[in-house]
Coordinates of C-alpha atoms in Angstrom, one line a residue:
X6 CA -21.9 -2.6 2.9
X7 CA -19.1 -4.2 3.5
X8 CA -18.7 -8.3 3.0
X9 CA -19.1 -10.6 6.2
X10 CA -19.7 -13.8 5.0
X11 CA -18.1 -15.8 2.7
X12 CA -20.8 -15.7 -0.2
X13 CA -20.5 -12.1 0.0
X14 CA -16.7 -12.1 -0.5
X15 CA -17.5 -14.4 -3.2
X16 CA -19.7 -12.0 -4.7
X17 CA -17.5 -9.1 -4.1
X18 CA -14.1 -10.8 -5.6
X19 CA -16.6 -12.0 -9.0
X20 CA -17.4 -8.3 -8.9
X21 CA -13.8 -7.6 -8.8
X22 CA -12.6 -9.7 -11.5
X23 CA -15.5 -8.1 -14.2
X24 CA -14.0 -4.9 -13.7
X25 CA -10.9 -5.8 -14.1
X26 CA -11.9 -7.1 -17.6
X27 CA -13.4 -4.0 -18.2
X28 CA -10.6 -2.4 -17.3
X29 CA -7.6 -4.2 -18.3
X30 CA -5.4 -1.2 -17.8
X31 CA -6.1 -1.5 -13.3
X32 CA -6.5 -4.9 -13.7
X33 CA -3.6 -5.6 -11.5
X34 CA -4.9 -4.2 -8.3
X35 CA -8.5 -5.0 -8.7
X36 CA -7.2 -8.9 -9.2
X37 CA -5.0 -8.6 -6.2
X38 CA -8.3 -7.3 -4.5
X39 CA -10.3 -10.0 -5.4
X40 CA -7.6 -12.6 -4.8
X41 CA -7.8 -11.3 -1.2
X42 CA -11.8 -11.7 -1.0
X43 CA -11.2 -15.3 -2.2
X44 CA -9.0 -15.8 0.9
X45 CA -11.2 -14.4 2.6
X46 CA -13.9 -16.7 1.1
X47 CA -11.9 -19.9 2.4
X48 CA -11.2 -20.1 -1.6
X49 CA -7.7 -20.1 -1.5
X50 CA -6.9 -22.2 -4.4
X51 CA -9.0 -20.4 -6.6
X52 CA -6.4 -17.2 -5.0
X53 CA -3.6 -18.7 -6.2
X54 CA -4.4 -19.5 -9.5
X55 CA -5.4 -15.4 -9.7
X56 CA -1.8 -14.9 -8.2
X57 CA -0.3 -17.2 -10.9
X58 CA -2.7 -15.7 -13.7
X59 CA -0.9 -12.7 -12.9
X60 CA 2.8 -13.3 -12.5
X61 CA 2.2 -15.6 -16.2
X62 CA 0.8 -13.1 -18.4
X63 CA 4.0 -12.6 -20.7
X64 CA 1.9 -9.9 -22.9
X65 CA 1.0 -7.7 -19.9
X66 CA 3.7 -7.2 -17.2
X67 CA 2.7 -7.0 -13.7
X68 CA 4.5 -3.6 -11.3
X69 CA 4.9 -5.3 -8.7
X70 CA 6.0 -8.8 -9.3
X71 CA 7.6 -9.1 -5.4
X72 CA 4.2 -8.0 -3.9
X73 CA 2.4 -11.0 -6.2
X74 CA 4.5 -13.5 -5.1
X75 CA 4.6 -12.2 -1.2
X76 CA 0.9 -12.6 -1.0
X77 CA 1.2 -15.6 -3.4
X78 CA 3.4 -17.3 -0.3
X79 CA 1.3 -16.2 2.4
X80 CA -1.8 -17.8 0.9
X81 CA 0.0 -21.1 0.1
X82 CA 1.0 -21.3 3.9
X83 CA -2.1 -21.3 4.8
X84 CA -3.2 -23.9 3.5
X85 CA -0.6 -26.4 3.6
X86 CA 1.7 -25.3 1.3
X87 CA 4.6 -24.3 3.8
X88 CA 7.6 -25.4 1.4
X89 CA 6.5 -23.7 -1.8
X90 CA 5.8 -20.9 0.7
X91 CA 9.1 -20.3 2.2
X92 CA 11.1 -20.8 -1.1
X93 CA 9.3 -17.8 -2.5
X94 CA 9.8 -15.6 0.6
X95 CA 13.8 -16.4 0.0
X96 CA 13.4 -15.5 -3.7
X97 CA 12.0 -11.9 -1.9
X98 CA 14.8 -11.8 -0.1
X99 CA 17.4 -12.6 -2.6
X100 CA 15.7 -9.9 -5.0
X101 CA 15.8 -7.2 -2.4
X102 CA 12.7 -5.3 -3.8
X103 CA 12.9 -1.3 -3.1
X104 CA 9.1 -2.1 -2.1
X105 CA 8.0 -2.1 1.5
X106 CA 5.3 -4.0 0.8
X107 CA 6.6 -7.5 -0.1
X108 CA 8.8 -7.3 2.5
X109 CA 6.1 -6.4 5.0
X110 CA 3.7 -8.9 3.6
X111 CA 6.3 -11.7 4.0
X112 CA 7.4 -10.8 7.4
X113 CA 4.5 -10.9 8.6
X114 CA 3.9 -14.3 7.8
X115 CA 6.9 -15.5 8.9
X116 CA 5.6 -13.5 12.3
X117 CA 2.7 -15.4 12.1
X118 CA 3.6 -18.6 11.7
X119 CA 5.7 -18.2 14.6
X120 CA 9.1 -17.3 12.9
X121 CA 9.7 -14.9 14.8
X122 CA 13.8 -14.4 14.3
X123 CA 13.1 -15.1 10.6
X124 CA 10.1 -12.2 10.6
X125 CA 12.8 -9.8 12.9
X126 CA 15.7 -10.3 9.9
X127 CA 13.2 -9.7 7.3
X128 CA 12.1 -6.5 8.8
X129 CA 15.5 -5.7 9.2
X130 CA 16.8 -5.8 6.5
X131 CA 13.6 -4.3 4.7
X132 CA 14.8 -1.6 6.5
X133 CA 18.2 -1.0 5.8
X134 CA 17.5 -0.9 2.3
X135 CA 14.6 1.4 2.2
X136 CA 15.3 3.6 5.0
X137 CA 18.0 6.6 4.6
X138 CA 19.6 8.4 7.2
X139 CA 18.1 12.0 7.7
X140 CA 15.3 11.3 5.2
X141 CA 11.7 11.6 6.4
X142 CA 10.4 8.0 6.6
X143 CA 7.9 7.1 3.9
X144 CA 4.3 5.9 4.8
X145 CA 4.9 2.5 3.8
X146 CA 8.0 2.3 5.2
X147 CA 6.5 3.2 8.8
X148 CA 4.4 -0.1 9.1
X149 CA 7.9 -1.8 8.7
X150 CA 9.0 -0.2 11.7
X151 CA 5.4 -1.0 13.6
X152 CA 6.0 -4.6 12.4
X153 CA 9.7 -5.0 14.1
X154 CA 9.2 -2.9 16.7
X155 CA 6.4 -5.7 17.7
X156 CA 8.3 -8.7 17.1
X157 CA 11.1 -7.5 19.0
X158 CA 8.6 -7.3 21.8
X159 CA 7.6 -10.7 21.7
X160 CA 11.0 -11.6 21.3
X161 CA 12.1 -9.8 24.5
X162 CA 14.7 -7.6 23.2
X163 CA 15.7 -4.3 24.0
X164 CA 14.5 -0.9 22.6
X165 CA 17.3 0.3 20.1
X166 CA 17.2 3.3 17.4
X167 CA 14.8 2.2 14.6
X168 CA 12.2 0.7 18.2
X169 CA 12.4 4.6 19.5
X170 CA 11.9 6.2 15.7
X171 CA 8.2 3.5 15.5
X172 CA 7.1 5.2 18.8
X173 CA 7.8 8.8 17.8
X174 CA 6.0 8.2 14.4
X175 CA 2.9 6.4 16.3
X176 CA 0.1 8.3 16.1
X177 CA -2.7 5.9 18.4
X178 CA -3.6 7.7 21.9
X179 CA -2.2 4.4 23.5
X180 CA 1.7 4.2 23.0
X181 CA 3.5 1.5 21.1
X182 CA 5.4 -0.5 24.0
X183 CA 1.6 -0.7 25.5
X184 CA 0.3 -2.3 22.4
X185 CA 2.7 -4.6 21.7
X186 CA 2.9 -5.3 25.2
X187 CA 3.3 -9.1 25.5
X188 CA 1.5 -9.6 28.3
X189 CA -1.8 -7.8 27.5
X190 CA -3.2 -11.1 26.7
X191 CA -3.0 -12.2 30.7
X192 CA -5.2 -9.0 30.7
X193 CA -8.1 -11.2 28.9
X194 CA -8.3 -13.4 31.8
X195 CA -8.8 -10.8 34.4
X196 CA -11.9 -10.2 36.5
X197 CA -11.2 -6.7 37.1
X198 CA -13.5 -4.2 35.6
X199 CA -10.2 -1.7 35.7
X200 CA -7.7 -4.4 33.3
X201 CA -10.5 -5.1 31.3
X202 CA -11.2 -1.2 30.6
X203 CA -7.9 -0.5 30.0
X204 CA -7.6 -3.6 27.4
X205 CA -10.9 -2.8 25.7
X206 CA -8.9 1.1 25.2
X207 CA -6.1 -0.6 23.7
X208 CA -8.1 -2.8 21.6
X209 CA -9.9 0.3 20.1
X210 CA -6.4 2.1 19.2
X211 CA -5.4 -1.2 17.5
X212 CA -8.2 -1.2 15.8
X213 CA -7.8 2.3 14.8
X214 CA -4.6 1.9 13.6
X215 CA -5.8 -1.1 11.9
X216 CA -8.4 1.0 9.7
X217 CA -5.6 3.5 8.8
X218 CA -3.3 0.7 7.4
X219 CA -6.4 -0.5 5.4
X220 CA -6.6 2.8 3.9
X221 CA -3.0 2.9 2.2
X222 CA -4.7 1.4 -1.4
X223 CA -6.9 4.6 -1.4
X224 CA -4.5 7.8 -0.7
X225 CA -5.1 11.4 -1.2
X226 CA -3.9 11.3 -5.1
X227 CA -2.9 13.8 -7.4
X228 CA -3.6 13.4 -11.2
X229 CA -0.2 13.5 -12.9
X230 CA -0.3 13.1 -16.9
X231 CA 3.0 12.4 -18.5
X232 CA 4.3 14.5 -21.1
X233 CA 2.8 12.7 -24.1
X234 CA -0.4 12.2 -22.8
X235 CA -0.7 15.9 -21.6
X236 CA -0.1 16.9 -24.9
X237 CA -2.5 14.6 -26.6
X238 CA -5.1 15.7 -24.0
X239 CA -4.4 19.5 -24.4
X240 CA -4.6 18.9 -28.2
X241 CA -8.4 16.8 -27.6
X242 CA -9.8 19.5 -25.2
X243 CA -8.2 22.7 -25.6
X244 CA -10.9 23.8 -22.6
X245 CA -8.4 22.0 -20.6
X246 CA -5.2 24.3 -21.0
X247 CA -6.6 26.6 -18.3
X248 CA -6.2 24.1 -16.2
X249 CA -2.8 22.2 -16.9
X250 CA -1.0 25.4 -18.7
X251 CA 2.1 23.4 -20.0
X252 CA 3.4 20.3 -18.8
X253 CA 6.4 22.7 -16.8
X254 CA 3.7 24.5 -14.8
X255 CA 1.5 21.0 -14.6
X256 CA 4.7 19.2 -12.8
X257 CA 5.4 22.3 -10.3
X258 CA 1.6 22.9 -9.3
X259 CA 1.6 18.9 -8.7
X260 CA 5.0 19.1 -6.6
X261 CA 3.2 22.4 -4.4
X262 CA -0.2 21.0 -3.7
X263 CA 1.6 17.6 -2.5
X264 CA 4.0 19.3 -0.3
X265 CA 1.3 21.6 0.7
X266 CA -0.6 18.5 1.8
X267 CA 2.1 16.8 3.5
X268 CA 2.4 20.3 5.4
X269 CA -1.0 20.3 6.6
X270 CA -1.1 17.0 7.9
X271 CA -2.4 14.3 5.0
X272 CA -1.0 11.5 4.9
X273 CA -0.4 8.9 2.7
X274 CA 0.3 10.6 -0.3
X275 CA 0.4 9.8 -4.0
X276 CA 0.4 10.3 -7.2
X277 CA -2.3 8.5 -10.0
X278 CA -0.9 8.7 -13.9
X279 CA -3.3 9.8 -16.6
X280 CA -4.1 8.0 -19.9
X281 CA -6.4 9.7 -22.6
X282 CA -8.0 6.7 -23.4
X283 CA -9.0 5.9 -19.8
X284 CA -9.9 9.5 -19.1
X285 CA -12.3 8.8 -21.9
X286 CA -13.7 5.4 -21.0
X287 CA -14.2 7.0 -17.1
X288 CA -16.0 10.1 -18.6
X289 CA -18.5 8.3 -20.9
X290 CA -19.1 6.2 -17.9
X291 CA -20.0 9.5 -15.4
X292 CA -21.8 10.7 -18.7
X293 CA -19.8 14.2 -18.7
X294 CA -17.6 15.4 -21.0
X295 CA -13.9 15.1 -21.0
X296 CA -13.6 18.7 -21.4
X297 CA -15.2 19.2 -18.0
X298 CA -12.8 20.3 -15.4
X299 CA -14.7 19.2 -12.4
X300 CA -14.3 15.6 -14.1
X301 CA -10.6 15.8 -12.9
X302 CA -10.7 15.4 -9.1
X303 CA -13.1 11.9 -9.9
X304 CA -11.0 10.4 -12.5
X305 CA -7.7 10.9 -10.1
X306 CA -10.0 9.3 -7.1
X307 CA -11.2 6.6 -9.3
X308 CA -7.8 5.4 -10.2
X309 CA -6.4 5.4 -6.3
X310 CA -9.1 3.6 -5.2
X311 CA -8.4 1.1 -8.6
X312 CA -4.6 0.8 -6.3
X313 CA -3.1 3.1 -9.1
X314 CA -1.5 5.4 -6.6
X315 CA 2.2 5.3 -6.5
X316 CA 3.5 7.0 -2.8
X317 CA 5.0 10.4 -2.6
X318 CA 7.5 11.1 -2.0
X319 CA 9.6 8.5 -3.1
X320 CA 13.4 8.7 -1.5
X321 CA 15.7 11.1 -2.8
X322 CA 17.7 8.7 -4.3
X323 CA 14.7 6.8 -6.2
X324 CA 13.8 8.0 -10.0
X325 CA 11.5 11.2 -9.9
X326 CA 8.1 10.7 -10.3
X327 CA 8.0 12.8 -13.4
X328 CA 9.7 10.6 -15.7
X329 CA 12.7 12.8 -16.3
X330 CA 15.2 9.7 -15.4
X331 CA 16.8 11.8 -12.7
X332 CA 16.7 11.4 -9.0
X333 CA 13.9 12.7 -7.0
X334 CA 16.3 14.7 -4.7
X335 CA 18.2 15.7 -8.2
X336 CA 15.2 16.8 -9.5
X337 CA 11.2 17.7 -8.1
X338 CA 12.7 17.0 -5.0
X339 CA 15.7 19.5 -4.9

């Protein structure tokens, strides 16, 4: 059952927070999780202290420091802390993260805060860093043309290249230019059973669209164990050699069932890295052993919906997933 008032996101985020002490190895995501119920809660100085908790811990570095601080902002805003806000969303832009998601994150509230030329540039430029010419756009990266295409609506400007590539990627039965249609509000006003059809259609698309977005922490994930830790594994429970082979045929098996996925359709894509030690913990908890196979599929779930996932594929030109230093396109991508 999901939380709808703010006890229950309360409840939820406390929940949050114990197993990220249980967990110290996810506890990154699951605070960033329970940061968000705070907000949710109306708590949000209690959310920026989590933020803050995160972004001081010299002993445990955070992986996405830009994402921190992009939520970090958009809290403070709303609640009064506009200055502190904005010099943290310059500090994003100065840094030029090759993440979509700090860049989205502080766009959009620029965008919502009524910055609208401020939220355009920021998706802008997002975009001409992370977007390559001929290179299928990422997941991520497509919510960063949703986001522009929508302020360039409300900002009345004409339909140019990366505007046409966010309506051939959008998937919702009602088109783009329809749902970012300024003037669908007036729609709201109207006694006619026919408008108010039409925008209750629209509505559900959003909303559809909406629910997909809220999936991205919890992708189809593949379990990927690096090179040490596959051997340490193999060494532990021999059992499992049947399944991995060597770490050469492990890498190329996880390469084929991702593209095979991408070629039937999935999306959002990624990739979950294995540690012993938490394979361990996660199969004493399930009461199975570690040796069991079928324990696999669970423990890769477990640790996308923990926001472990990293998105495949990354850009050609981005460091392989594998860990072999080399470019993706250089490498598992060629």
């Amino acid at each position: 059952m999901r939380p709808d008032t703010p006890a229950d996101h309360t409840t939820e985020a406390e929940r949050l927070l114990r197993t990220a002490a249980q967990y110290p190895e996810d506890q990154e995501p699951l605070v960033l999780q329970a940061a968000a119920h705070l907000e949710l809660a109306g708590d949000r100085a209690r959310a920026s202290t989590l933020y803050d908790g995160l972004l001081a811990a010299p002993d445990s570095p955070v992986d996405r420091p830009h994402l921190i601080k992009a939520l970090k902002a958009a809290n403070l805003w709303e609640y009064g802390h506009e200055a502190e806000a904005r010099a943290i969303i310059d500090g994003i832009r100065i840094a030029e993260p090759l993440d979509a998601a700090p860049w989205q994150v502080a766009a959009e509230t620029l965008e919502a805060h009524d910055e609208l030329e401020s939220a355009h540039d920021f998706f802008s430029t997002a975009l001409t860093l992370l977007l390559a010419p001929a290179e299928e756009v990422a997941y991520a990266t497509q919510s960063l043309l949703t986001g522009r295409h929508r302020v360039r609506r409300l900002m009345g400007l004409e339909h140019d290249a990366w505007d046409e590539l966010a309506g051939e990627l959008h998937t919702a039965p009602v088109p783009l230019d329809e749902l970012h249609d300024p003037k669908r509000l007036w729609s709201l006003g109207s006694s006619d059973p026919v408008e108010l059809q039409a925008e209750i259609a629209r509505l559900r698309a959003e909303l559809g669209t909406y629910r997909t977005a809220l999936s991205r922490p919890f992708p189809v994930a593949v379990l990927h164990w690096p090179e040490d830790e596959l051997r340490e594994l193999l060494t532990a429970y021999p059992a499992l050699t049947e399944e991995y082979v060597d770490r050469a045929t492990h890498l190329n098996r996880l390469e084929t069932a991702l593209r095979d996925l991408h070629a039937a359709g999935a999306p959002n894509l990624g990739i979950v890295r294995g540690t012993v030690p938490s394979y361990e913990a996660f199969a004493a908890s399930e009461a199975m052993s570690p040796a069991d196979p079928g324990l696999l599929p669970q423990y890769a779930t477990t640790l996308a919906a923990r926001g472990r996932a990293v998105p495949w594929p990354p850009s050609r030109t981005a460091a392989c997933w594998c860990g072999s230093g080399e470019a993706y396109g250089e490498c598992h991508g060629a």
